[in-house]
Amino acid sequence: MTKEKKMVITIPREELMSPGHLACQGCGASLAMRLALKALGQKTAVCIPACCWAVIDGPFPYSSLDIPIYHCAFETAASSASGVKAGLEMVGETETTVLAWAGDGGTFDIGIQALSAAAERNEDIIYACYDNEAYMNTGIQRSSATPLGAWTTTTPVKHYKKERKKDIIGIMAAHEIPYIATASVAYPEDLVRKFKKAREIKGTRFIHIYAPCPVGWKSQPEDSIKLAKLAVQTGYFPLFEIEDGENWTLNFKVKERKPISEYLKLQGRFRHLKEEEIAIIQKEVDTKWEKTLKKCGL
Amino acid sequence: MPKNKEVKKVIFNSEKEMPLAPMSIGNMLHNKTGAWRNIKPVIELSKCIKCGICWKFCPDASIDIIDDWPAINYDYCKGCGICAEECPEKCIEMVEEER
């Protein structure tokens, strides 16, 4: 290889997250925050409810982020962010982007009324949900984002989760907010582009980020990115964006979807599943994929 | 890691020294998370094609780009192995940590 080749950098160099934070090895959530802040830049304020990031950030008086952070109560991510934005506007500061950064528990279950209310008022905030599919911070309890068939400490192997994952994108699309997107840590350019686009739009913007958790998923730390890639390539987590609640665009057109078993077999939380149960999950994924394609007009 | 950040541990001698509202007054750089790892990544720069993938995917922000080459900051690398797994040329190897 030629030594004179310049390094091609496709995402911003600026680093607003300092190392030394308290995330586990191979954490998808910390990578998601790092990439999101690269896109949003210094003029950002974050509201973090109780979630993994409340711990990752570090104990008082330290913080691993170079931007203002407000730790709020579990259910109030969206309403706190609305308040911070209103306060900033009162003092005439209009450039700062206010980001609410919640996990899936604080979005799908506990924070949904605050999120719905903020979306209804069309508050000028970005709401980012990093989805690791259970309450990982408190010890892997089932949330409504946990997928069908998964093991958690409250849905043990014999009684694995029988319900499917809540369709949060469908709920948010029904609010007809200006911008909704799904992003994955395995596609940093796409994630950064979506956050940059969201920063320019006024109104409530919702971004759903897929963030693997090696501890809760019982997967190897080095497989985090591979899993996030497989989730997209199997059609389990399609990458798309919705503008004004109706214009759906599929960002990553998967020509030949991989079988879902490839994604499941890397994770210990799905180890108990038998062939017929995997077939059921495959069918669910197929139906969801067809629905997404239809909505995107493909 | 940006060079302008300083590593300092904040110690309060009495509660009067504390800020009125709980607010962060230091970064986490004093927390050397490198002690967490059992295996460490080693880059073989002769095979490196400068794609920047290891830097892009590092969840600990502990791979820096110095003069266009990736360099691992062993003070903070937790040894997750994502860089070794994702490297397209497989020029990063995970080796046992010697203590």
Coordinates of C-alpha atoms in Angstrom, one line a residue:
Chain A
M1 CA 0.0 0.0 0.0
T2 CA 1.2 3.5 -0.7
K3 CA 2.4 5.4 2.3
E4 CA 1.6 8.8 0.9
K5 CA -2.1 8.2 0.8
K6 CA -4.1 10.7 2.8
M7 CA -6.5 9.4 5.4
V8 CA -10.1 9.9 4.2
I9 CA -12.2 11.2 7.1
T10 CA -15.9 11.1 6.4
I11 CA -17.2 12.3 9.8
P12 CA -16.2 15.4 11.8
R13 CA -12.9 15.2 13.6
E14 CA -14.1 17.2 16.6
E15 CA -14.3 15.1 19.7
L16 CA -16.8 16.2 22.4
M17 CA -16.7 13.0 24.4
S18 CA -13.6 12.5 26.4
P19 CA -12.2 9.0 27.1
G20 CA -12.3 7.7 30.6
H21 CA -16.1 7.4 30.7
L22 CA -17.8 4.5 32.5
A23 CA -19.3 2.5 29.7
C24 CA -18.8 -1.2 29.4
Q25 CA -16.5 -2.7 26.8
G26 CA -18.0 -2.5 23.3
C27 CA -20.8 -0.2 24.4
G28 CA -23.1 0.9 21.5
A29 CA -24.6 3.7 23.5
S30 CA -21.3 5.6 24.1
L31 CA -20.4 5.3 20.4
A32 CA -23.9 6.6 19.5
M33 CA -23.3 9.7 21.7
R34 CA -19.8 10.2 20.4
L35 CA -21.1 10.2 16.8
A36 CA -24.2 12.3 17.6
L37 CA -22.1 15.0 19.3
K38 CA -19.7 15.1 16.3
A39 CA -22.7 16.1 14.2
L40 CA -24.3 18.5 16.6
G41 CA -21.1 20.3 17.7
Q42 CA -20.3 22.5 20.7
K43 CA -23.6 24.5 20.8
T44 CA -25.7 21.7 22.2
A45 CA -27.3 21.1 25.6
V46 CA -28.3 17.6 26.6
C47 CA -31.0 16.3 28.9
I48 CA -30.3 12.8 30.2
P49 CA -32.9 10.9 32.2
A50 CA -32.1 7.8 34.3
C51 CA -30.6 5.5 31.7
C52 CA -27.2 4.0 31.0
W53 CA -25.9 7.4 30.0
A54 CA -26.6 8.8 33.4
V55 CA -23.9 6.5 34.7
I56 CA -21.5 6.5 31.7
D57 CA -21.2 10.3 32.0
G58 CA -19.4 9.9 35.3
P59 CA -20.1 10.9 39.0
F60 CA -20.2 14.4 40.4
P61 CA -18.2 16.6 40.0
Y62 CA -17.0 15.0 36.7
S63 CA -18.5 14.7 33.3
S64 CA -17.1 13.1 30.2
L65 CA -18.9 15.4 27.8
D66 CA -17.7 18.9 27.0
I67 CA -21.2 20.3 26.7
P68 CA -23.8 21.2 29.4
I69 CA -25.8 18.2 30.7
Y70 CA -28.9 18.2 32.7
H71 CA -29.8 15.0 34.6
C72 CA -33.5 14.8 34.9
A73 CA -36.1 12.4 36.3
F74 CA -36.8 9.2 34.4
E75 CA -40.1 10.2 32.8
T76 CA -39.2 13.8 32.0
A77 CA -36.6 13.7 29.2
A78 CA -38.8 15.4 26.6
S79 CA -40.4 17.9 29.1
S80 CA -37.1 18.9 30.6
A81 CA -35.6 19.5 27.2
S82 CA -38.7 21.6 26.3
G83 CA -38.1 23.6 29.5
V84 CA -34.4 24.1 28.8
K85 CA -35.2 25.2 25.3
A86 CA -37.8 27.7 26.6
G87 CA -35.3 29.0 29.1
L88 CA -32.7 29.5 26.4
E89 CA -35.2 31.4 24.3
M90 CA -36.1 33.6 27.2
V91 CA -32.5 34.8 27.5
G92 CA -32.3 35.2 23.7
E93 CA -30.1 32.2 23.0
T94 CA -31.6 30.7 19.9
E95 CA -28.6 28.9 18.3
T96 CA -28.2 26.1 20.9
T97 CA -29.7 22.8 20.0
V98 CA -31.4 21.0 22.9
L99 CA -31.0 17.3 22.8
A100 CA -33.0 14.9 24.9
W101 CA -31.0 11.6 25.1
A102 CA -32.9 8.7 26.6
G103 CA -32.7 5.0 26.5
D104 CA -35.4 2.7 25.4
G105 CA -37.0 2.4 28.8
G106 CA -37.2 6.2 29.1
T107 CA -38.8 6.4 25.7
F108 CA -40.9 3.4 25.0
D109 CA -42.3 2.9 28.5
I110 CA -41.7 5.5 31.2
G111 CA -41.1 8.7 29.1
I112 CA -43.7 8.2 26.4
Q113 CA -46.3 10.6 27.8
A114 CA -43.7 13.4 28.1
L115 CA -42.5 12.6 24.6
S116 CA -46.0 12.5 23.2
A117 CA -46.9 15.8 24.9
A118 CA -43.7 17.5 23.6
A119 CA -44.4 16.2 20.1
E120 CA -48.0 17.4 20.3
R121 CA -46.8 20.9 21.2
N122 CA -44.1 20.6 18.5
E123 CA -41.4 21.7 20.9
D124 CA -38.1 22.7 19.2
I125 CA -36.0 19.8 20.5
I126 CA -34.2 16.8 19.2
Y127 CA -35.3 13.6 21.0
A128 CA -32.8 10.8 20.5
C129 CA -33.6 7.3 21.8
Y130 CA -30.7 4.9 21.9
D131 CA -32.3 1.5 21.9
N132 CA -30.5 -1.4 23.6
E133 CA -33.7 -3.3 24.0
A134 CA -34.0 -3.6 27.8
Y135 CA -33.4 -1.8 31.0
M136 CA -29.6 -2.5 30.8
N137 CA -28.6 0.0 33.5
T138 CA -30.6 -1.6 36.3
G139 CA -29.8 -5.2 35.4
I140 CA -31.4 -6.2 32.1
Q141 CA -35.1 -6.1 32.8
R142 CA -37.6 -6.5 30.0
S143 CA -38.9 -3.2 28.4
S144 CA -41.5 -2.8 25.7
A145 CA -38.5 -2.4 23.3
T146 CA -37.3 -6.0 24.0
P147 CA -37.9 -8.1 20.9
L148 CA -39.9 -11.3 20.6
G149 CA -38.1 -14.3 22.0
A150 CA -35.5 -12.5 24.0
W151 CA -34.1 -13.5 27.4
T152 CA -34.0 -10.9 30.1
T153 CA -33.8 -11.2 33.9
T154 CA -37.5 -10.7 34.2
T155 CA -38.3 -12.9 31.2
P156 CA -36.1 -15.9 31.9
V157 CA -35.5 -18.7 29.4
K158 CA -38.6 -20.7 30.2
H159 CA -40.8 -17.6 29.9
Y160 CA -39.0 -15.7 27.2
K161 CA -40.7 -12.6 25.9
K162 CA -43.8 -13.6 23.9
E163 CA -44.8 -10.1 22.8
R164 CA -43.4 -8.2 19.9
K165 CA -41.5 -4.9 20.1
K166 CA -43.5 -1.7 20.4
D167 CA -43.6 0.2 17.1
I168 CA -42.3 3.6 18.4
I169 CA -41.7 4.9 14.9
G170 CA -45.3 4.3 14.1
I171 CA -46.4 6.2 17.2
M172 CA -44.1 9.1 16.5
A173 CA -45.2 9.2 12.8
A174 CA -48.8 9.5 13.9
H175 CA -47.8 12.8 15.7
E176 CA -46.8 14.2 12.3
I177 CA -43.7 15.8 13.7
P178 CA -41.3 17.4 11.1
Y179 CA -38.6 14.8 11.2
I180 CA -38.2 11.2 12.3
A181 CA -35.3 8.9 11.5
T182 CA -33.8 5.6 12.4
A183 CA -30.0 5.3 12.6
S184 CA -27.5 2.7 13.5
V185 CA -24.0 2.9 15.1
A186 CA -22.7 0.6 12.3
Y187 CA -23.4 3.4 9.7
P188 CA -21.6 6.5 11.2
E189 CA -21.9 8.6 8.1
D190 CA -25.6 8.0 7.9
L191 CA -26.1 8.7 11.6
V192 CA -24.0 11.9 11.4
R193 CA -25.9 13.1 8.3
K194 CA -29.3 12.5 10.1
F195 CA -28.2 14.5 13.1
K196 CA -26.9 17.3 10.9
K197 CA -30.2 17.4 9.0
A198 CA -32.2 17.3 12.2
R199 CA -30.2 20.3 13.6
E200 CA -31.4 22.4 10.7
I201 CA -35.1 21.6 11.1
K202 CA -37.4 23.4 13.5
G203 CA -39.9 21.5 15.6
T204 CA -39.7 18.1 17.4
R205 CA -37.3 15.7 15.8
F206 CA -37.1 12.1 16.8
I207 CA -34.1 9.9 16.1
H208 CA -34.2 6.2 17.0
I209 CA -30.6 4.8 17.3
Y210 CA -29.8 1.2 17.4
A211 CA -27.1 0.6 20.0
P212 CA -26.0 -3.0 20.8
C213 CA -25.3 -3.9 24.4
P214 CA -22.8 -6.8 24.8
V215 CA -23.7 -7.2 28.5
G216 CA -27.4 -7.5 28.1
W217 CA -27.4 -9.3 24.8
K218 CA -24.8 -11.8 26.0
S219 CA -22.8 -11.2 22.9
Q220 CA -19.0 -10.6 22.5
P221 CA -17.9 -7.0 22.9
E222 CA -16.1 -7.1 19.5
D223 CA -19.3 -8.2 17.8
S224 CA -21.2 -4.9 18.6
I225 CA -20.7 -3.3 15.2
K226 CA -21.2 -6.6 13.4
L227 CA -24.6 -7.1 15.2
A228 CA -25.7 -3.5 14.3
K229 CA -24.7 -4.2 10.7
L230 CA -26.6 -7.5 10.7
A231 CA -29.7 -5.9 12.2
V232 CA -29.8 -3.6 9.1
Q233 CA -28.9 -6.3 6.6
T234 CA -31.5 -8.7 7.8
G235 CA -34.2 -6.1 7.7
Y236 CA -34.7 -6.3 11.4
F237 CA -33.9 -2.6 11.9
P238 CA -34.4 -0.8 8.5
L239 CA -32.8 2.7 8.1
F240 CA -35.2 5.2 6.9
E241 CA -36.4 8.8 7.6
I242 CA -39.8 10.4 7.6
E243 CA -40.4 14.0 6.8
D244 CA -43.6 15.8 7.9
G245 CA -45.1 12.5 9.0
E246 CA -45.7 11.2 5.5
N247 CA -42.7 11.3 3.2
W248 CA -40.9 8.0 3.9
T249 CA -37.4 7.5 2.5
L250 CA -35.5 4.2 2.8
N251 CA -31.8 5.1 3.2
F252 CA -30.4 1.6 3.0
K253 CA -31.9 -0.6 0.3
V254 CA -31.0 -4.1 1.2
K255 CA -31.1 -6.2 -2.0
E256 CA -30.9 -9.6 -0.5
R257 CA -31.8 -9.8 3.1
K258 CA -29.7 -12.2 5.2
P259 CA -31.7 -14.7 7.3
I260 CA -32.5 -13.5 10.8
S261 CA -30.8 -16.6 12.3
E262 CA -27.4 -15.1 11.5
Y263 CA -28.2 -12.2 13.7
L264 CA -29.8 -14.3 16.5
K265 CA -27.0 -16.9 16.8
L266 CA -24.4 -14.2 17.8
Q267 CA -26.4 -13.4 20.9
G268 CA -26.8 -15.4 24.1
R269 CA -30.2 -13.9 24.8
F270 CA -31.6 -15.9 21.9
R271 CA -29.7 -19.1 22.5
H272 CA -32.8 -21.0 23.8
L273 CA -34.8 -20.5 20.6
K274 CA -35.7 -23.6 18.5
E275 CA -36.0 -23.8 14.7
E276 CA -39.8 -23.2 14.7
E277 CA -39.5 -20.1 17.0
I278 CA -36.8 -18.7 14.7
A279 CA -39.2 -19.2 11.8
I280 CA -41.9 -17.2 13.6
I281 CA -39.4 -14.3 14.2
Q282 CA -38.3 -14.5 10.5
K283 CA -42.0 -14.2 9.5
E284 CA -42.4 -11.1 11.8
V285 CA -39.3 -9.5 10.4
D286 CA -40.6 -10.2 6.8
T287 CA -44.0 -8.6 7.5
K288 CA -42.4 -5.6 9.1
W289 CA -40.0 -5.2 6.2
E290 CA -42.8 -5.4 3.6
K291 CA -44.8 -2.8 5.5
T292 CA -41.7 -0.5 5.6
L293 CA -41.1 -0.9 1.9
K294 CA -44.8 -0.2 1.1
K295 CA -44.7 3.0 3.2
C296 CA -41.5 4.1 1.4
G297 CA -43.3 3.5 -1.9
L298 CA -41.0 0.7 -3.1
Chain B
M1 CA -8.2 13.0 22.7
P2 CA -7.9 16.8 22.3
K3 CA -4.6 18.1 23.6
N4 CA -6.1 21.1 25.4
K5 CA -7.8 19.0 28.0
E6 CA -6.1 18.6 31.4
V7 CA -6.2 15.6 33.6
K8 CA -7.1 16.7 37.1
K9 CA -8.8 15.2 40.1
V10 CA -11.2 17.5 41.9
I11 CA -11.0 17.2 45.7
F12 CA -13.2 19.2 48.1
N13 CA -11.7 19.7 51.6
S14 CA -15.0 20.9 53.0
E15 CA -18.6 21.3 51.8
K16 CA -18.1 25.1 51.6
E17 CA -15.8 24.5 48.6
M18 CA -18.5 22.7 46.7
P19 CA -20.5 24.6 44.0
L20 CA -24.0 25.7 45.1
A21 CA -25.7 23.6 42.6
P22 CA -24.4 20.1 41.6
M23 CA -22.5 20.8 38.4
S24 CA -19.6 19.2 36.6
I25 CA -16.3 21.0 37.0
G26 CA -13.9 18.5 35.6
N27 CA -13.6 15.8 32.9
M28 CA -13.3 12.1 33.4
L29 CA -9.7 11.9 32.1
H30 CA -8.3 11.0 35.6
N31 CA -10.2 7.7 35.2
K32 CA -7.6 5.6 33.4
T33 CA -9.9 2.9 32.0
G34 CA -7.0 1.1 30.4
A35 CA -6.7 -1.0 33.6
W36 CA -10.0 -2.7 32.7
R37 CA -8.6 -4.7 29.8
N38 CA -7.1 -8.2 29.5
I39 CA -6.2 -8.1 25.8
K40 CA -4.8 -5.1 24.0
P41 CA -5.0 -4.1 20.3
V42 CA -1.7 -3.6 18.5
I43 CA -1.7 -1.9 15.0
E44 CA 0.7 -3.1 12.4
L45 CA 1.2 0.1 10.6
S46 CA 2.9 -1.4 7.5
K47 CA -0.4 -3.0 6.5
C48 CA -2.6 0.0 7.4
I49 CA -4.5 1.5 4.5
K50 CA -5.6 4.6 6.5
C51 CA -9.3 4.0 6.1
G52 CA -10.1 5.5 9.5
I53 CA -12.5 2.7 10.4
C54 CA -10.9 1.9 13.7
W55 CA -11.1 5.6 14.7
K56 CA -14.7 5.8 13.6
F57 CA -15.9 2.8 15.6
C58 CA -14.0 3.3 18.8
P59 CA -16.7 3.6 21.6
D60 CA -14.1 5.0 24.0
A61 CA -12.7 7.7 21.7
S62 CA -9.3 6.2 22.5
I63 CA -7.9 5.9 19.0
D64 CA -6.4 9.2 17.9
I65 CA -5.3 10.2 14.4
I66 CA -1.8 11.6 14.7
D67 CA -0.1 12.8 11.5
D68 CA -2.7 10.8 9.5
W69 CA -1.9 7.5 11.2
P70 CA -4.2 5.8 13.8
A71 CA -2.6 5.6 17.3
I72 CA -4.2 3.8 20.2
N73 CA -4.3 5.6 23.6
Y74 CA -3.5 2.7 26.0
D75 CA -4.4 4.8 29.0
Y76 CA -8.1 4.6 28.1
C77 CA -8.5 1.6 25.7
K78 CA -10.8 -0.9 27.4
G79 CA -9.8 -3.7 25.0
C80 CA -13.3 -4.4 23.5
G81 CA -11.7 -5.5 20.2
I82 CA -14.1 -3.7 17.9
C83 CA -11.2 -2.1 16.0
A84 CA -9.5 -5.5 15.4
E85 CA -12.9 -7.0 14.3
E86 CA -13.8 -4.2 11.9
C87 CA -10.3 -3.6 10.3
P88 CA -10.7 -4.4 6.6
E89 CA -7.0 -5.4 6.3
K90 CA -7.0 -7.2 9.6
C91 CA -3.8 -5.3 10.7
I92 CA -4.9 -4.9 14.3
E93 CA -4.2 -7.9 16.5
M94 CA -5.5 -8.4 20.0
V95 CA -2.6 -9.6 22.2
E96 CA -2.5 -10.8 25.8
E97 CA -1.8 -8.0 28.3
E98 CA 1.4 -8.5 30.2
R99 CA 1.4 -7.4 33.8

